PDB file of C-alpha atoms and ligand atoms in Angstrom:
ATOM      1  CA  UNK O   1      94.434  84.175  22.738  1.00 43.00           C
ATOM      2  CA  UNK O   2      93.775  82.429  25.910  1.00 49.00           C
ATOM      3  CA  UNK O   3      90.336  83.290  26.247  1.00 47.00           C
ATOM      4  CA  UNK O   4      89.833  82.286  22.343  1.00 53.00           C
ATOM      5  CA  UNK O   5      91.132  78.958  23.268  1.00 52.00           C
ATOM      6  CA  UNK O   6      89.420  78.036  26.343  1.00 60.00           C
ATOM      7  CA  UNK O   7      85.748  77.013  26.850  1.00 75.00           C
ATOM      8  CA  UNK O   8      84.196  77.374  30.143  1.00 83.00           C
ATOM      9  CA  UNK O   9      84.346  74.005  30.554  1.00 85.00           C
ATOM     10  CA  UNK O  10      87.908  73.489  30.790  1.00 88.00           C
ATOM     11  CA  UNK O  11      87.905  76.973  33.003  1.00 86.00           C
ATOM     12  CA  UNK O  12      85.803  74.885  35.205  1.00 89.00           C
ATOM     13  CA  UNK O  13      87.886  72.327  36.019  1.00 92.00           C
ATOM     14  CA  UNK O  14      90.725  73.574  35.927  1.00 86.00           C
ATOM     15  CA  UNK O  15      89.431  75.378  39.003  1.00 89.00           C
ATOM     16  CA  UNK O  16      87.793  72.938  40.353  1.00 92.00           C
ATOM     17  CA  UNK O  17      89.210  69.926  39.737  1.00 93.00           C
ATOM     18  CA  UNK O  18      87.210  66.675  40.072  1.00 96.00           C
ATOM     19  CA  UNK O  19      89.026  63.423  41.913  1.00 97.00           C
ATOM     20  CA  UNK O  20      92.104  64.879  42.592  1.00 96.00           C
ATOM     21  CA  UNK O  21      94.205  63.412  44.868  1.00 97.00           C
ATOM     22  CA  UNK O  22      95.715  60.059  44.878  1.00 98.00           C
ATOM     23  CA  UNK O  23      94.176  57.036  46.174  1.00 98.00           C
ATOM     24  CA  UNK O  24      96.837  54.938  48.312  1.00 97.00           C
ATOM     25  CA  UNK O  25      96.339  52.077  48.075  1.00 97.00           C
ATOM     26  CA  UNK O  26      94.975  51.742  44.389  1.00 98.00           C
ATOM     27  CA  UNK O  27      94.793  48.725  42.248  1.00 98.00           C
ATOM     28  CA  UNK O  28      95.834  50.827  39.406  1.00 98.00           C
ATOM     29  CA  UNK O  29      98.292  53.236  39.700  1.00 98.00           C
ATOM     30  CA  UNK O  30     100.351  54.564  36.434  1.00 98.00           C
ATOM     31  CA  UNK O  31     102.419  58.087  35.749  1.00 98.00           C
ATOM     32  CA  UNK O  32     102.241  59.674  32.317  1.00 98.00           C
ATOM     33  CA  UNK O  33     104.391  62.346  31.453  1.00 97.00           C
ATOM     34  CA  UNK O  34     104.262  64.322  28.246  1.00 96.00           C
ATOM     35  CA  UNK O  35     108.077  66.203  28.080  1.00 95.00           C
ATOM     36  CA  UNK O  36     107.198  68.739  25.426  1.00 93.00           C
ATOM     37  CA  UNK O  37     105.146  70.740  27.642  1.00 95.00           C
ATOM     38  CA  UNK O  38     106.542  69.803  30.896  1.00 96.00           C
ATOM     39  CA  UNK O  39     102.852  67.757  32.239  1.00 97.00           C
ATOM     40  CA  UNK O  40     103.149  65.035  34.561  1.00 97.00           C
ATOM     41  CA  UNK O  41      99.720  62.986  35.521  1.00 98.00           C
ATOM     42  CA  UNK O  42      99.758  60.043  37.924  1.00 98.00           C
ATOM     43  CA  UNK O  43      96.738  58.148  37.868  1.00 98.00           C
ATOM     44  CA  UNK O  44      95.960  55.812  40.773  1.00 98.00           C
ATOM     45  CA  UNK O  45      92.280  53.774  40.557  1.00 98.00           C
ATOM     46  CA  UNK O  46      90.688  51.098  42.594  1.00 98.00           C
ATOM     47  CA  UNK O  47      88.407  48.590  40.672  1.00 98.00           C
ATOM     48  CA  UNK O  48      85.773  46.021  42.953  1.00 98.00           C
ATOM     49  CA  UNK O  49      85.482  42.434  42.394  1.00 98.00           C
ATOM     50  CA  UNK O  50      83.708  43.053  38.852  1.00 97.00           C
ATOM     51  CA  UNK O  51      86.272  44.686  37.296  1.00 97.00           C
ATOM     52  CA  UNK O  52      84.096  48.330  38.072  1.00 98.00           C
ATOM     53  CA  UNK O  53      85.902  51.157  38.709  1.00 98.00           C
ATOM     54  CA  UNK O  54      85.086  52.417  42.195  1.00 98.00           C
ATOM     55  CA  UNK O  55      87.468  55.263  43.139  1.00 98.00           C
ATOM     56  CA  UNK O  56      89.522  57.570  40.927  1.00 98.00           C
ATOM     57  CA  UNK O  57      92.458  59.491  42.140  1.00 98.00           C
ATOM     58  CA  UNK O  58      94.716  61.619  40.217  1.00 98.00           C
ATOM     59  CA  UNK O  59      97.690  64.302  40.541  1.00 98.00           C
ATOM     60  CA  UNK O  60     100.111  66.149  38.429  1.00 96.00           C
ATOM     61  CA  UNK O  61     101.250  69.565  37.095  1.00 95.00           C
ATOM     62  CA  UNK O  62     101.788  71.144  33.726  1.00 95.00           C
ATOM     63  CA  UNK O  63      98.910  72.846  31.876  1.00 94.00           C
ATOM     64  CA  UNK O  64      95.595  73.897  31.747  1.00 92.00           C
ATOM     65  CA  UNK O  65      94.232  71.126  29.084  1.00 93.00           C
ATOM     66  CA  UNK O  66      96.170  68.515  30.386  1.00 96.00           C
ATOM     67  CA  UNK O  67      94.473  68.806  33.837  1.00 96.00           C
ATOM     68  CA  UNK O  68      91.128  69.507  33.002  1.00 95.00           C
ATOM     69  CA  UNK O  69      91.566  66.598  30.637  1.00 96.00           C
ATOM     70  CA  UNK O  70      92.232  64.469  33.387  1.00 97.00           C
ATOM     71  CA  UNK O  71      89.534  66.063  35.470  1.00 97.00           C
ATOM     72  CA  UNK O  72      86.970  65.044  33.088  1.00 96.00           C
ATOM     73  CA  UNK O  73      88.569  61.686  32.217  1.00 98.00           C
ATOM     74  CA  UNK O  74      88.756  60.499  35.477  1.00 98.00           C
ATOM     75  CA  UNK O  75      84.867  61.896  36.063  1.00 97.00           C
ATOM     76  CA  UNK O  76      84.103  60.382  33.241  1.00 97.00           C
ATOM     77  CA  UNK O  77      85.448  56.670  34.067  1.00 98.00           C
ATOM     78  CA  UNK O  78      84.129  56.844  37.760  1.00 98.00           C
ATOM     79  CA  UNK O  79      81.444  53.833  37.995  1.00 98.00           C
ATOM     80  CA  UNK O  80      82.403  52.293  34.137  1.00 98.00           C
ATOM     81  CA  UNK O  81      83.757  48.601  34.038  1.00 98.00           C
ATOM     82  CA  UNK O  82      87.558  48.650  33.151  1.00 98.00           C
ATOM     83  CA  UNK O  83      85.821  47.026  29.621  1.00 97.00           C
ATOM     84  CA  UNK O  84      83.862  49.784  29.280  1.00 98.00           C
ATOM     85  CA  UNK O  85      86.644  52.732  30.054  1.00 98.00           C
ATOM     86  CA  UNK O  86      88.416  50.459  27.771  1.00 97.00           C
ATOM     87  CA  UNK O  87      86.375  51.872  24.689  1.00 97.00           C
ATOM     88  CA  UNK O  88      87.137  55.082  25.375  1.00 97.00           C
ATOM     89  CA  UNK O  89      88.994  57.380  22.186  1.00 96.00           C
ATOM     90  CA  UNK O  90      91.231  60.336  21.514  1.00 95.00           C
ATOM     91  CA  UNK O  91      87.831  61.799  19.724  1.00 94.00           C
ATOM     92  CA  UNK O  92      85.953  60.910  23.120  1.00 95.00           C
ATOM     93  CA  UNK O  93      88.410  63.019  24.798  1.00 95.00           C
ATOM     94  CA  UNK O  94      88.179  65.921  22.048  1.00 93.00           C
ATOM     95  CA  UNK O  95      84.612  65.873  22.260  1.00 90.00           C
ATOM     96  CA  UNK O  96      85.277  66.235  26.343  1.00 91.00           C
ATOM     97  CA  UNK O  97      87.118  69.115  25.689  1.00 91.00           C
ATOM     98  CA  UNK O  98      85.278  70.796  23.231  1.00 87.00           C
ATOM     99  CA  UNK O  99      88.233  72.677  21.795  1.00 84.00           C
ATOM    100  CA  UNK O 100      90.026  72.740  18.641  1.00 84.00           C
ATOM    101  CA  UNK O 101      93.853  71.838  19.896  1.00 89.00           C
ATOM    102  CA  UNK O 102      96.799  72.654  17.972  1.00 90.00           C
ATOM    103  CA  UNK O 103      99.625  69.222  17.264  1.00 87.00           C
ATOM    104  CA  UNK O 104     101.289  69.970  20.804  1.00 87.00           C
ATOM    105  CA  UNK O 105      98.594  70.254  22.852  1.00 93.00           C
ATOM    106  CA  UNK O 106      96.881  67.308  21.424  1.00 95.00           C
ATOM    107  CA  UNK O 107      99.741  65.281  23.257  1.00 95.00           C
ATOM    108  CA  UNK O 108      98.634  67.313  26.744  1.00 96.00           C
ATOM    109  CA  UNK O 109      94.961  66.541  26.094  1.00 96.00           C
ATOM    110  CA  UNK O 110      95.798  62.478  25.519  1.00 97.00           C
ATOM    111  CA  UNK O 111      98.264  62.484  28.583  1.00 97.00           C
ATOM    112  CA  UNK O 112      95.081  61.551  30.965  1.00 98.00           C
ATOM    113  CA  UNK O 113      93.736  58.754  28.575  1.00 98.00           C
ATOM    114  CA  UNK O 114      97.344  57.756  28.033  1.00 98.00           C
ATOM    115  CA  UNK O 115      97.682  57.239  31.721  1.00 98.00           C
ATOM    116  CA  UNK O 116      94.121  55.079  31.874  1.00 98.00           C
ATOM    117  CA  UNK O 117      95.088  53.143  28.791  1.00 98.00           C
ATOM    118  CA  UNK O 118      98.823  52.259  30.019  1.00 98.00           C
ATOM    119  CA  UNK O 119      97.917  52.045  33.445  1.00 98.00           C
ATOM    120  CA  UNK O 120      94.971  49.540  33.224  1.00 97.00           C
ATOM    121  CA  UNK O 121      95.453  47.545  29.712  1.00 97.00           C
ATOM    122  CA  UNK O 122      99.271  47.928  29.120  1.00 97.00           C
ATOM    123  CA  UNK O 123     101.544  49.720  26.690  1.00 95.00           C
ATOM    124  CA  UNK O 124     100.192  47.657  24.028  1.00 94.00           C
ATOM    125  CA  UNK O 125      96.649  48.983  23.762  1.00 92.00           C
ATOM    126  CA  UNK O 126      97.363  52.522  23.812  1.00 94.00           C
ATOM    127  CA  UNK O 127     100.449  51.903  20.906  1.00 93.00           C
ATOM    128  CA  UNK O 128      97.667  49.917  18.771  1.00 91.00           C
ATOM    129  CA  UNK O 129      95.361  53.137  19.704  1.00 87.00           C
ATOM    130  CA  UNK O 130      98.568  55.343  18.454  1.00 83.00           C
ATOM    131  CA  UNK O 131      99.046  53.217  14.876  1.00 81.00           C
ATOM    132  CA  UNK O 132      95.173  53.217  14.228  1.00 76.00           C
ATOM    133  CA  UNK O 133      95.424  56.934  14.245  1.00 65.00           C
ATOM    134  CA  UNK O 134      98.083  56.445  11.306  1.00 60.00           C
ATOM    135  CA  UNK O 135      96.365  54.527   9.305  1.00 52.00           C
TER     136      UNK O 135
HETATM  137 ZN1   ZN P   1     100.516  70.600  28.304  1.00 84.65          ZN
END
């Protein structure tokens, strides 16, 4: 079952996880935490003087998707204007993970982007991001 679920991708870094480690100080610094599986992220990033996101630092514990989703999310937003992370979707994050996720562990493969979206725009823009998905 395991090995059915997991790509190699997410094997990778969950082994080797990219960025981790929090950046102190940061100009952005937010904690998600996703109770039904017990995953915790803390996301801490420092933007320059246009907005660009120079440093990414993240830590946290709980499971295998939600911190390879953060791995790749956080190598993902390294060097993107907070506009452009901005743009960044739930499918974006699928497509990241390349796996098909049952209803819980969708909530521990958003926990990174829920951090980034929280963290840099404000509860508001990742609610609107949770009512589009309603529509
Ligand atoms: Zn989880």
């Amino acid at each position: 079952m395991f090995d059915d679920m997991y790509r190699e991708n997410i094997l990778d870094h969950s082994r080797n996880m990219r960025n981790r480690g929090l950046l102190e100080p940061a100009d952005i610094d937010f904690e998600a935490t996703n109770p039904l599986c017990g995953d915790r992220l803390r996301l801490t990033m420092r933007v320059d003087e246009n907005n660009r996101i120079v440093a990414v630092g993240w830590d946290g514990e709980g499971c295998a998707i939600s911190q390879a989703s953060a791995s790749m999310l956080g190598e993902r937003i390294l060097g993107m204007t907070l506009e452009e992370a901005r743009q960044i979707t739930k499918e974006d994050i699928f497509e990241m993970l390349g796996i098909s996720l049952s209803m819980n562990r969708i909530k521990c493969a958003l926990l990174s982007l829920k951090a980034l979206k929280v963290g840099a725009y404000g509860l508001a823009d990742w609610q609107r991001m949770q009512n589009e998905d309603e529509e």
